[in-house]
Amino acid sequence: MSQDDEQYSESLKEFLEKITSWYASDREGFRTLYDAAVKNVVPYPEDTPEEVRCDWKNKDIRFLCEFFEEWYAWQPGVNSGLDYIEKFSWLNYENDYGMVFLTCGPGLKMTADFTHLQGLQMDASGPQAKELINRWVEELGPKRMADYTIEDWQTFNEFFVREVREGRRPVDAPTDDSVVVAPADCVINMIVDELTDTTPIPVKTVTMNVGQLLDNSSYAERFLGGTAVSCILMPDSYHRYHAPVAGDVVEARDDIGGVHYGMRDFPELLNKGDVGYGYDYEMFDHFRRGYVIIRTQYLNPRTGERDGEGYVGMVPVGLNSIASVQFLDKFKGPIEKPVAVEKGEEIGNFMYGGSLNILLFEPGRFPALQLHQGQRIGVLEDPERTAGLFTRSYHTQSRRRRPLAP
């Protein structure tokens, strides 16, 4: 496996020797870009919790190597799974130089290489994997684990994409094509009201370029002027994603390359519990992702009769760490002829790492999130989980809205 023309490292030692060599020779500007990034680090807020602090100001290559060593040796917990991602994010927090370093050239190759090593870790079997799985099972607790099929998982990734028990996620209105269902266990937010194809239009500080998000698919124009919904998966959630509507998959891709790290304000994504609200989703155009386009039947809301056909898009985005976007074989592109899909049918999964799905709708077809009385709208959480995954007192709205480096 490789990142462009660079072979991935097969050990941490090889990886550290590689980036140390790159720094010494300033390969492709690695030293220049890293030194500029750490020189221009913006201090994190004063009330940042101790466990996610990391001061990158003017740190040398030895510090970077030691950080990767610690991260590699660290085992993520249910409520601490984002800690090292957040520590790393201070390198590019509101820092244009940090953004350039992580999203271009050798810095991008570095993060891809380390992500590959983390993938090897999460795919490895043995006592360490069993220990980590058992710790997660214990932390999740019997009530939440009761939702899942219990297996003799050999690797952490096998556990991470564990299956839900039959009947635990019933699909609402399976025969009513007008009803859209959640594609995953997720935190949901409306993103924008008028999707654009070229120049992003801010809506409540949020932007999105649907043409770029769909990698210039011919179907992108179907969603111009339409709406988008973010479905963010928390680290300890069920990590398979499913079709939000019934119909036929007419186009699919799971191979759109992109950056692994480089969220200008990663802590803001968590936004004091309202995960993803008001976030600048334009940046997700640049992350590793795939998409499926589903042709579906529209129904007349008064008569229930068919009212033409249209399209719904689903874009799984892999963020940070493993950054995997995996489709079941039947949905892997290119799609030569339409593939039938049922509402709630599994499309694919994310292995360990950050992830979200973005749903795309044609103009006027999905104006708002609408729930019936008695449907689940959330959970009264354990304060420990809330503190670990949803809220930080220092989260503030980003001061600048600039895209990733080209």
Tab-separated table of C-alpha atoms in Angstrom:
chain	number	residue	atom	x	y	z
A	1	MET	CA	0.000	0.000	0.000
A	2	SER	CA	1.161	3.518	-0.632
A	3	GLN	CA	0.298	7.182	-0.350
A	4	ASP	CA	0.911	8.435	-3.874
A	5	ASP	CA	4.484	7.329	-4.633
A	6	GLU	CA	5.473	6.847	-0.980
A	7	GLN	CA	5.354	3.358	0.487
A	8	TYR	CA	3.618	3.071	3.843
A	9	SER	CA	5.752	2.191	6.848
A	10	GLU	CA	5.288	-1.246	8.354
A	11	SER	CA	6.537	-0.326	11.825
A	12	LEU	CA	6.631	2.685	14.096
A	13	LYS	CA	10.444	2.621	14.012
A	14	GLU	CA	10.434	2.847	10.217
A	15	PHE	CA	7.896	5.685	10.335
A	16	LEU	CA	9.874	7.744	12.851
A	17	GLU	CA	13.120	7.240	10.930
A	18	LYS	CA	11.347	8.343	7.760
A	19	ILE	CA	9.963	11.633	9.087
A	20	THR	CA	13.247	12.370	10.878
A	21	SER	CA	15.050	11.916	7.562
A	22	TRP	CA	12.486	14.089	5.789
A	23	TYR	CA	13.063	16.824	8.341
A	24	ALA	CA	16.859	16.627	8.076
A	25	SER	CA	16.799	16.865	4.266
A	26	ASP	CA	13.774	19.193	4.124
A	27	ARG	CA	12.243	16.752	1.688
A	28	GLU	CA	9.474	18.481	-0.311
A	29	GLY	CA	9.669	21.304	2.229
A	30	PHE	CA	8.837	19.087	5.226
A	31	ARG	CA	11.098	20.966	7.653
A	32	THR	CA	10.112	24.351	6.268
A	33	LEU	CA	6.404	23.626	6.594
A	34	TYR	CA	6.651	21.987	10.033
A	35	ASP	CA	8.801	24.789	11.465
A	36	ALA	CA	6.357	27.389	10.120
A	37	ALA	CA	3.448	25.461	11.634
A	38	VAL	CA	4.903	25.281	15.144
A	39	LYS	CA	6.182	28.864	14.991
A	40	ASN	CA	2.643	30.133	14.315
A	41	VAL	CA	0.732	27.935	16.765
A	42	VAL	CA	-2.269	29.696	18.298
A	43	PRO	CA	-2.590	29.072	22.067
A	44	TYR	CA	-5.472	26.863	23.084
A	45	PRO	CA	-8.071	28.453	25.400
A	46	GLU	CA	-6.970	28.837	29.016
A	47	ASP	CA	-9.717	26.572	30.352
A	48	THR	CA	-8.792	23.649	28.094
A	49	PRO	CA	-8.897	20.455	30.208
A	50	GLU	CA	-5.502	19.124	31.171
A	51	GLU	CA	-6.018	15.740	29.506
A	52	VAL	CA	-6.288	17.250	26.022
A	53	ARG	CA	-3.642	19.963	26.294
A	54	CYS	CA	-0.571	19.904	24.086
A	55	ASP	CA	1.610	22.940	23.483
A	56	TRP	CA	3.107	22.731	19.980
A	57	LYS	CA	4.696	26.184	20.048
A	58	ASN	CA	8.204	26.015	18.537
A	59	LYS	CA	8.497	22.282	19.165
A	60	ASP	CA	11.250	20.434	17.298
A	61	ILE	CA	11.150	17.209	15.292
A	62	ARG	CA	12.054	15.187	18.383
A	63	PHE	CA	8.865	16.402	20.074
A	64	LEU	CA	6.812	15.378	17.028
A	65	CYS	CA	8.380	11.902	17.061
A	66	GLU	CA	7.816	11.493	20.802
A	67	PHE	CA	4.201	12.553	20.383
A	68	PHE	CA	3.638	9.878	17.732
A	69	GLU	CA	5.363	7.310	19.964
A	70	GLU	CA	3.027	8.126	22.862
A	71	TRP	CA	-0.018	8.123	20.605
A	72	TYR	CA	0.928	4.756	19.110
A	73	ALA	CA	1.420	3.191	22.556
A	74	TRP	CA	-1.821	4.663	23.919
A	75	GLN	CA	-5.043	2.640	23.876
A	76	PRO	CA	-8.260	4.622	23.292
A	77	GLY	CA	-11.079	4.343	25.780
A	78	VAL	CA	-14.809	4.799	25.291
A	79	ASN	CA	-14.769	8.302	26.760
A	80	SER	CA	-11.174	9.184	25.888
A	81	GLY	CA	-11.076	8.055	22.266
A	82	LEU	CA	-10.812	11.617	20.961
A	83	ASP	CA	-8.134	12.845	23.371
A	84	TYR	CA	-5.045	12.367	21.193
A	85	ILE	CA	-6.873	13.615	18.117
A	86	GLU	CA	-7.661	16.770	20.051
A	87	LYS	CA	-4.075	17.095	21.306
A	88	PHE	CA	-2.823	16.800	17.736
A	89	SER	CA	-5.402	19.316	16.499
A	90	TRP	CA	-3.779	22.187	18.438
A	91	LEU	CA	-0.989	22.072	15.845
A	92	ASN	CA	-3.368	23.509	13.235
A	93	TYR	CA	-5.946	25.190	15.489
A	94	GLU	CA	-6.766	28.528	13.789
A	95	ASN	CA	-3.299	28.243	12.236
A	96	ASP	CA	-3.003	28.607	8.462
A	97	TYR	CA	0.573	27.312	8.514
A	98	GLY	CA	-0.527	24.241	10.463
A	99	MET	CA	-3.350	23.645	8.006
A	100	VAL	CA	-0.947	23.764	5.072
A	101	PHE	CA	1.484	21.401	6.794
A	102	LEU	CA	-1.153	18.717	7.495
A	103	THR	CA	-3.105	18.928	4.251
A	104	CYS	CA	-0.360	19.171	1.625
A	105	GLY	CA	2.668	17.255	0.415
A	106	PRO	CA	4.864	15.538	3.007
A	107	GLY	CA	2.671	16.455	5.990
A	108	LEU	CA	-0.320	14.797	4.337
A	109	LYS	CA	1.827	11.751	3.554
A	110	MET	CA	2.968	11.679	7.191
A	111	THR	CA	-0.582	11.578	8.571
A	112	ALA	CA	-1.628	8.983	5.996
A	113	ASP	CA	1.347	6.828	6.986
A	114	PHE	CA	0.610	7.064	10.701
A	115	THR	CA	-3.066	6.351	10.026
A	116	HIS	CA	-1.980	3.204	8.177
A	117	LEU	CA	0.031	2.119	11.235
A	118	GLN	CA	-2.987	2.684	13.476
A	119	GLY	CA	-5.006	0.545	11.091
A	120	LEU	CA	-2.511	-2.273	11.420
A	121	GLN	CA	-2.817	-1.968	15.207
A	122	MET	CA	-6.597	-2.110	15.136
A	123	ASP	CA	-6.534	-5.084	12.750
A	124	ALA	CA	-4.031	-7.046	14.864
A	125	SER	CA	-5.116	-10.002	16.973
A	126	GLY	CA	-3.634	-11.148	20.258
A	127	PRO	CA	-3.763	-10.438	24.001
A	128	GLN	CA	-3.495	-6.662	23.600
A	129	ALA	CA	-6.480	-6.587	21.245
A	130	LYS	CA	-8.512	-8.761	23.620
A	131	GLU	CA	-7.610	-6.512	26.542
A	132	LEU	CA	-8.758	-3.403	24.683
A	133	ILE	CA	-12.000	-5.056	23.562
A	134	ASN	CA	-12.769	-6.218	27.100
A	135	ARG	CA	-12.142	-2.725	28.445
A	136	TRP	CA	-14.564	-1.205	25.932
A	137	VAL	CA	-17.201	-3.851	26.677
A	138	GLU	CA	-16.880	-3.088	30.387
A	139	GLU	CA	-17.033	0.676	29.846
A	140	LEU	CA	-20.029	0.452	27.519
A	141	GLY	CA	-21.839	-1.632	30.112
A	142	PRO	CA	-24.398	-4.437	29.841
A	143	LYS	CA	-27.317	-2.184	28.854
A	144	ARG	CA	-25.639	-0.794	25.754
A	145	MET	CA	-23.906	-4.064	24.867
A	146	ALA	CA	-27.306	-5.777	24.919
A	147	ASP	CA	-27.956	-4.079	21.570
A	148	TYR	CA	-25.194	-6.052	19.872
A	149	THR	CA	-24.553	-9.583	18.681
A	150	ILE	CA	-21.843	-10.943	20.966
A	151	GLU	CA	-19.013	-12.677	19.117
A	152	ASP	CA	-15.507	-13.870	19.799
A	153	TRP	CA	-13.935	-10.759	18.314
A	154	GLN	CA	-10.263	-11.273	17.514
A	155	THR	CA	-9.315	-7.701	16.598
A	156	PHE	CA	-10.458	-4.322	17.831
A	157	ASN	CA	-11.803	-3.383	14.406
A	158	GLU	CA	-13.938	-6.530	14.376
A	159	PHE	CA	-15.417	-5.344	17.653
A	160	PHE	CA	-15.701	-1.734	16.480
A	161	VAL	CA	-17.949	-2.705	13.552
A	162	ARG	CA	-19.975	-5.083	15.725
A	163	GLU	CA	-23.447	-5.955	14.457
A	164	VAL	CA	-26.688	-4.861	16.051
A	165	ARG	CA	-28.973	-7.669	17.200
A	166	GLU	CA	-31.966	-8.377	15.018
A	167	GLY	CA	-34.887	-6.191	15.999
A	168	ARG	CA	-32.819	-3.636	17.937
A	169	ARG	CA	-33.001	-1.043	15.134
A	170	PRO	CA	-36.448	-1.448	13.582
A	171	VAL	CA	-36.869	0.553	10.380
A	172	ASP	CA	-39.703	3.073	10.577
A	173	ALA	CA	-42.439	2.895	7.919
A	174	PRO	CA	-40.630	0.337	5.745
A	175	THR	CA	-43.287	0.467	3.010
A	176	ASP	CA	-43.709	4.260	2.987
A	177	ASP	CA	-41.195	5.754	0.573
A	178	SER	CA	-41.867	9.273	1.849
A	179	VAL	CA	-40.302	8.518	5.244
A	180	VAL	CA	-36.551	9.086	5.575
A	181	VAL	CA	-34.727	7.182	8.324
A	182	ALA	CA	-31.433	7.806	10.104
A	183	PRO	CA	-28.562	6.049	8.304
A	184	ALA	CA	-26.673	5.310	11.532
A	185	ASP	CA	-26.633	5.784	15.300
A	186	CYS	CA	-25.771	9.453	15.153
A	187	VAL	CA	-26.159	13.053	16.245
A	188	ILE	CA	-28.182	14.874	13.592
A	189	ASN	CA	-28.075	18.503	12.458
A	190	MET	CA	-29.415	20.343	9.436
A	191	ILE	CA	-26.472	21.843	7.559
A	192	VAL	CA	-27.584	24.209	4.808
A	193	ASP	CA	-30.731	25.333	3.056
A	194	GLU	CA	-29.340	26.024	-0.407
A	195	LEU	CA	-26.569	23.745	-1.632
A	196	THR	CA	-24.322	25.251	-4.266
A	197	ASP	CA	-22.026	23.852	-6.929
A	198	THR	CA	-19.314	26.472	-7.190
A	199	THR	CA	-19.113	29.317	-4.710
A	200	PRO	CA	-20.223	28.182	-1.244
A	201	ILE	CA	-22.970	30.352	0.249
A	202	PRO	CA	-22.764	30.849	4.027
A	203	VAL	CA	-25.922	29.927	5.934
A	204	LYS	CA	-25.587	30.563	9.671
A	205	THR	CA	-21.772	30.429	9.229
A	206	VAL	CA	-22.058	27.071	7.432
A	207	THR	CA	-21.065	26.324	3.832
A	208	MET	CA	-20.945	23.404	1.464
A	209	ASN	CA	-19.937	22.824	-2.136
A	210	VAL	CA	-21.975	19.859	-3.309
A	211	GLY	CA	-20.082	19.521	-6.591
A	212	GLN	CA	-16.791	19.112	-4.782
A	213	LEU	CA	-18.326	16.885	-2.113
A	214	LEU	CA	-19.512	14.472	-4.837
A	215	ASP	CA	-16.233	14.780	-6.739
A	216	ASN	CA	-17.937	16.392	-9.748
A	217	SER	CA	-20.522	13.646	-10.171
A	218	SER	CA	-23.131	14.391	-12.845
A	219	TYR	CA	-25.757	13.890	-10.129
A	220	ALA	CA	-24.467	16.857	-8.093
A	221	GLU	CA	-26.692	19.274	-10.015
A	222	ARG	CA	-29.743	17.395	-8.742
A	223	PHE	CA	-29.045	18.750	-5.260
A	224	LEU	CA	-28.390	22.386	-6.151
A	225	GLY	CA	-30.692	24.526	-4.044
A	226	GLY	CA	-31.475	21.514	-1.881
A	227	THR	CA	-30.697	20.640	1.716
A	228	ALA	CA	-28.111	18.610	3.586
A	229	VAL	CA	-28.204	16.836	6.941
A	230	SER	CA	-25.176	15.800	8.997
A	231	CYS	CA	-25.242	12.502	10.853
A	232	ILE	CA	-22.216	12.383	13.154
A	233	LEU	CA	-21.189	9.065	14.678
A	234	MET	CA	-19.662	9.219	18.138
A	235	PRO	CA	-16.646	6.947	18.805
A	236	ASP	CA	-18.569	4.476	20.961
A	237	SER	CA	-21.593	4.192	18.658
A	238	TYR	CA	-22.696	1.520	16.190
A	239	HIS	CA	-20.488	2.141	13.138
A	240	ARG	CA	-22.357	0.623	10.238
A	241	TYR	CA	-24.363	2.896	7.955
A	242	HIS	CA	-27.597	2.126	6.143
A	243	ALA	CA	-29.792	3.424	3.342
A	244	PRO	CA	-32.013	6.328	4.461
A	245	VAL	CA	-34.580	5.590	1.734
A	246	ALA	CA	-35.580	2.722	-0.531
A	247	GLY	CA	-34.868	2.704	-4.245
A	248	ASP	CA	-31.990	1.932	-6.585
A	249	VAL	CA	-28.338	2.858	-6.167
A	250	VAL	CA	-27.428	4.423	-9.506
A	251	GLU	CA	-23.919	5.633	-8.667
A	252	ALA	CA	-21.432	4.807	-5.925
A	253	ARG	CA	-17.824	5.480	-5.013
A	254	ASP	CA	-15.833	4.585	-1.935
A	255	ASP	CA	-12.405	5.696	-3.118
A	256	ILE	CA	-12.304	9.495	-3.005
A	257	GLY	CA	-8.945	10.280	-1.478
A	258	GLY	CA	-8.292	13.265	0.723
A	259	VAL	CA	-6.786	14.488	3.947
A	260	HIS	CA	-6.760	12.592	7.235
A	261	TYR	CA	-6.257	15.517	9.603
A	262	GLY	CA	-6.579	19.277	9.316
A	263	MET	CA	-9.787	20.397	11.033
A	264	ARG	CA	-9.163	24.063	11.763
A	265	ASP	CA	-11.119	23.917	15.005
A	266	PHE	CA	-11.701	20.275	15.918
A	267	PRO	CA	-13.020	21.059	19.438
A	268	GLU	CA	-15.719	23.283	17.960
A	269	LEU	CA	-17.246	20.273	16.196
A	270	LEU	CA	-18.386	19.011	19.601
A	271	ASN	CA	-19.892	22.442	20.341
A	272	LYS	CA	-20.925	22.087	23.981
A	273	GLY	CA	-23.074	19.043	23.307
A	274	ASP	CA	-24.816	20.283	20.163
A	275	VAL	CA	-22.439	18.266	18.015
A	276	GLY	CA	-21.909	19.701	14.565
A	277	TYR	CA	-24.306	22.646	14.878
A	278	GLY	CA	-23.029	25.772	13.142
A	279	TYR	CA	-19.850	23.996	12.022
A	280	ASP	CA	-18.172	24.864	8.731
A	281	TYR	CA	-18.911	21.676	6.776
A	282	GLU	CA	-17.122	23.028	3.713
A	283	MET	CA	-13.938	21.442	4.996
A	284	PHE	CA	-15.375	17.936	4.701
A	285	ASP	CA	-15.185	18.325	0.923
A	286	HIS	CA	-11.464	17.684	1.408
A	287	PHE	CA	-11.550	14.577	3.619
A	288	ARG	CA	-11.502	10.953	2.557
A	289	ARG	CA	-14.999	9.911	1.603
A	290	GLY	CA	-17.338	7.978	-0.641
A	291	TYR	CA	-20.906	8.467	-1.772
A	292	VAL	CA	-24.000	6.655	-3.011
A	293	ILE	CA	-26.783	8.171	-5.089
A	294	ILE	CA	-30.174	6.528	-4.555
A	295	ARG	CA	-33.012	6.953	-7.036
A	296	THR	CA	-36.218	6.861	-5.051
A	297	GLN	CA	-39.970	7.312	-5.579
A	298	TYR	CA	-41.666	10.460	-4.355
A	299	LEU	CA	-45.191	10.202	-2.966
A	300	ASN	CA	-48.001	12.731	-3.011
A	301	PRO	CA	-48.490	13.625	0.686
A	302	ARG	CA	-52.276	13.896	0.272
A	303	THR	CA	-53.068	10.809	-1.777
A	304	GLY	CA	-50.075	8.560	-1.099
A	305	GLU	CA	-49.795	7.976	-4.845
A	306	ARG	CA	-46.487	8.133	-6.672
A	307	ASP	CA	-45.451	11.642	-7.602
A	308	GLY	CA	-42.429	11.067	-9.797
A	309	GLU	CA	-38.945	9.983	-8.872
A	310	GLY	CA	-35.948	11.788	-7.470
A	311	TYR	CA	-32.591	11.310	-5.792
A	312	VAL	CA	-31.093	11.171	-2.314
A	313	GLY	CA	-27.358	11.268	-1.770
A	314	MET	CA	-25.436	9.781	1.154
A	315	VAL	CA	-21.793	10.734	1.703
A	316	PRO	CA	-19.854	8.740	4.336
A	317	VAL	CA	-16.819	10.774	5.447
A	318	GLY	CA	-13.845	9.208	7.235
A	319	LEU	CA	-12.141	11.580	9.666
A	320	ASN	CA	-8.877	11.194	11.584
A	321	SER	CA	-7.256	7.979	12.807
A	322	ILE	CA	-8.272	5.094	10.524
A	323	ALA	CA	-10.399	7.245	8.165
A	324	SER	CA	-11.943	4.166	6.535
A	325	VAL	CA	-14.985	4.241	4.268
A	326	GLN	CA	-15.956	0.674	3.405
A	327	PHE	CA	-18.903	-0.386	1.228
A	328	LEU	CA	-20.438	-3.827	0.960
A	329	ASP	CA	-19.484	-5.495	-2.311
A	330	LYS	CA	-22.890	-4.989	-3.936
A	331	PHE	CA	-22.586	-1.211	-3.548
A	332	LYS	CA	-18.982	-0.788	-4.638
A	333	GLY	CA	-18.662	1.333	-7.751
A	334	PRO	CA	-18.687	1.655	-10.595
A	335	ILE	CA	-22.400	0.783	-10.743
A	336	GLU	CA	-23.044	-0.616	-14.216
A	337	LYS	CA	-26.779	-1.052	-13.711
A	338	PRO	CA	-28.986	0.136	-10.813
A	339	VAL	CA	-28.754	-1.910	-7.618
A	340	ALA	CA	-31.949	-2.240	-5.594
A	341	VAL	CA	-31.676	-1.143	-1.968
A	342	GLU	CA	-34.206	-1.363	0.846
A	343	LYS	CA	-34.723	1.357	3.402
A	344	GLY	CA	-32.463	0.562	6.356
A	345	GLU	CA	-30.325	-1.883	4.371
A	346	GLU	CA	-26.644	-1.835	5.308
A	347	ILE	CA	-24.427	0.048	2.849
A	348	GLY	CA	-21.063	-0.192	4.630
A	349	ASN	CA	-19.104	0.652	7.765
A	350	PHE	CA	-16.421	2.822	9.304
A	351	MET	CA	-13.567	1.192	11.183
A	352	TYR	CA	-11.900	2.930	14.109
A	353	GLY	CA	-11.680	6.685	13.724
A	354	GLY	CA	-13.910	9.712	13.378
A	355	SER	CA	-16.794	9.539	10.946
A	356	LEU	CA	-20.033	11.063	9.743
A	357	ASN	CA	-22.623	10.709	7.014
A	358	ILE	CA	-23.963	13.662	5.061
A	359	LEU	CA	-27.391	13.220	3.469
A	360	LEU	CA	-28.245	15.303	0.396
A	361	PHE	CA	-31.789	16.123	-0.764
A	362	GLU	CA	-33.227	17.811	-3.820
A	363	PRO	CA	-34.795	21.286	-3.510
A	364	GLY	CA	-37.979	21.446	-1.486
A	365	ARG	CA	-38.017	17.760	-0.608
A	366	PHE	CA	-36.574	17.753	2.927
A	367	PRO	CA	-37.324	21.099	4.605
A	368	ALA	CA	-36.723	20.081	8.229
A	369	LEU	CA	-36.248	17.249	10.689
A	370	GLN	CA	-39.739	16.064	11.626
A	371	LEU	CA	-40.617	13.529	14.316
A	372	HIS	CA	-43.778	11.794	15.418
A	373	GLN	CA	-44.837	11.866	19.055
A	374	GLY	CA	-43.248	9.062	20.999
A	375	GLN	CA	-40.191	8.620	18.790
A	376	ARG	CA	-36.737	8.720	20.321
A	377	ILE	CA	-35.066	12.129	20.209
A	378	GLY	CA	-32.126	11.425	22.490
A	379	VAL	CA	-30.879	9.794	25.672
A	380	LEU	CA	-30.529	10.990	29.256
A	381	GLU	CA	-26.770	10.454	29.406
A	382	ASP	CA	-24.296	9.338	32.007
A	383	PRO	CA	-22.422	12.566	32.889
A	384	GLU	CA	-19.092	10.786	32.330
A	385	ARG	CA	-19.958	10.037	28.707
A	386	THR	CA	-21.262	13.551	28.192
A	387	ALA	CA	-18.064	15.048	29.591
A	388	GLY	CA	-15.892	12.753	27.506
A	389	LEU	CA	-17.614	13.024	24.144
A	390	PHE	CA	-19.991	15.938	23.939
A	391	THR	CA	-18.918	18.988	25.844
A	392	ARG	CA	-15.971	21.169	26.694
A	393	SER	CA	-16.419	24.522	28.374
A	394	TYR	CA	-13.825	26.128	26.112
A	395	HIS	CA	-15.625	25.475	22.829
A	396	THR	CA	-16.197	28.768	21.059
A	397	GLN	CA	-17.231	29.678	17.548
A	398	SER	CA	-14.310	29.786	15.141
A	399	ARG	CA	-12.986	33.258	14.476
A	400	ARG	CA	-12.012	32.566	10.877
A	401	ARG	CA	-13.624	30.620	8.067
A	402	ARG	CA	-11.015	29.689	5.523
A	403	PRO	CA	-10.808	26.560	3.392
A	404	LEU	CA	-8.136	23.925	3.570
A	405	ALA	CA	-4.971	24.543	1.634
A	406	PRO	CA	-5.277	23.653	-2.055
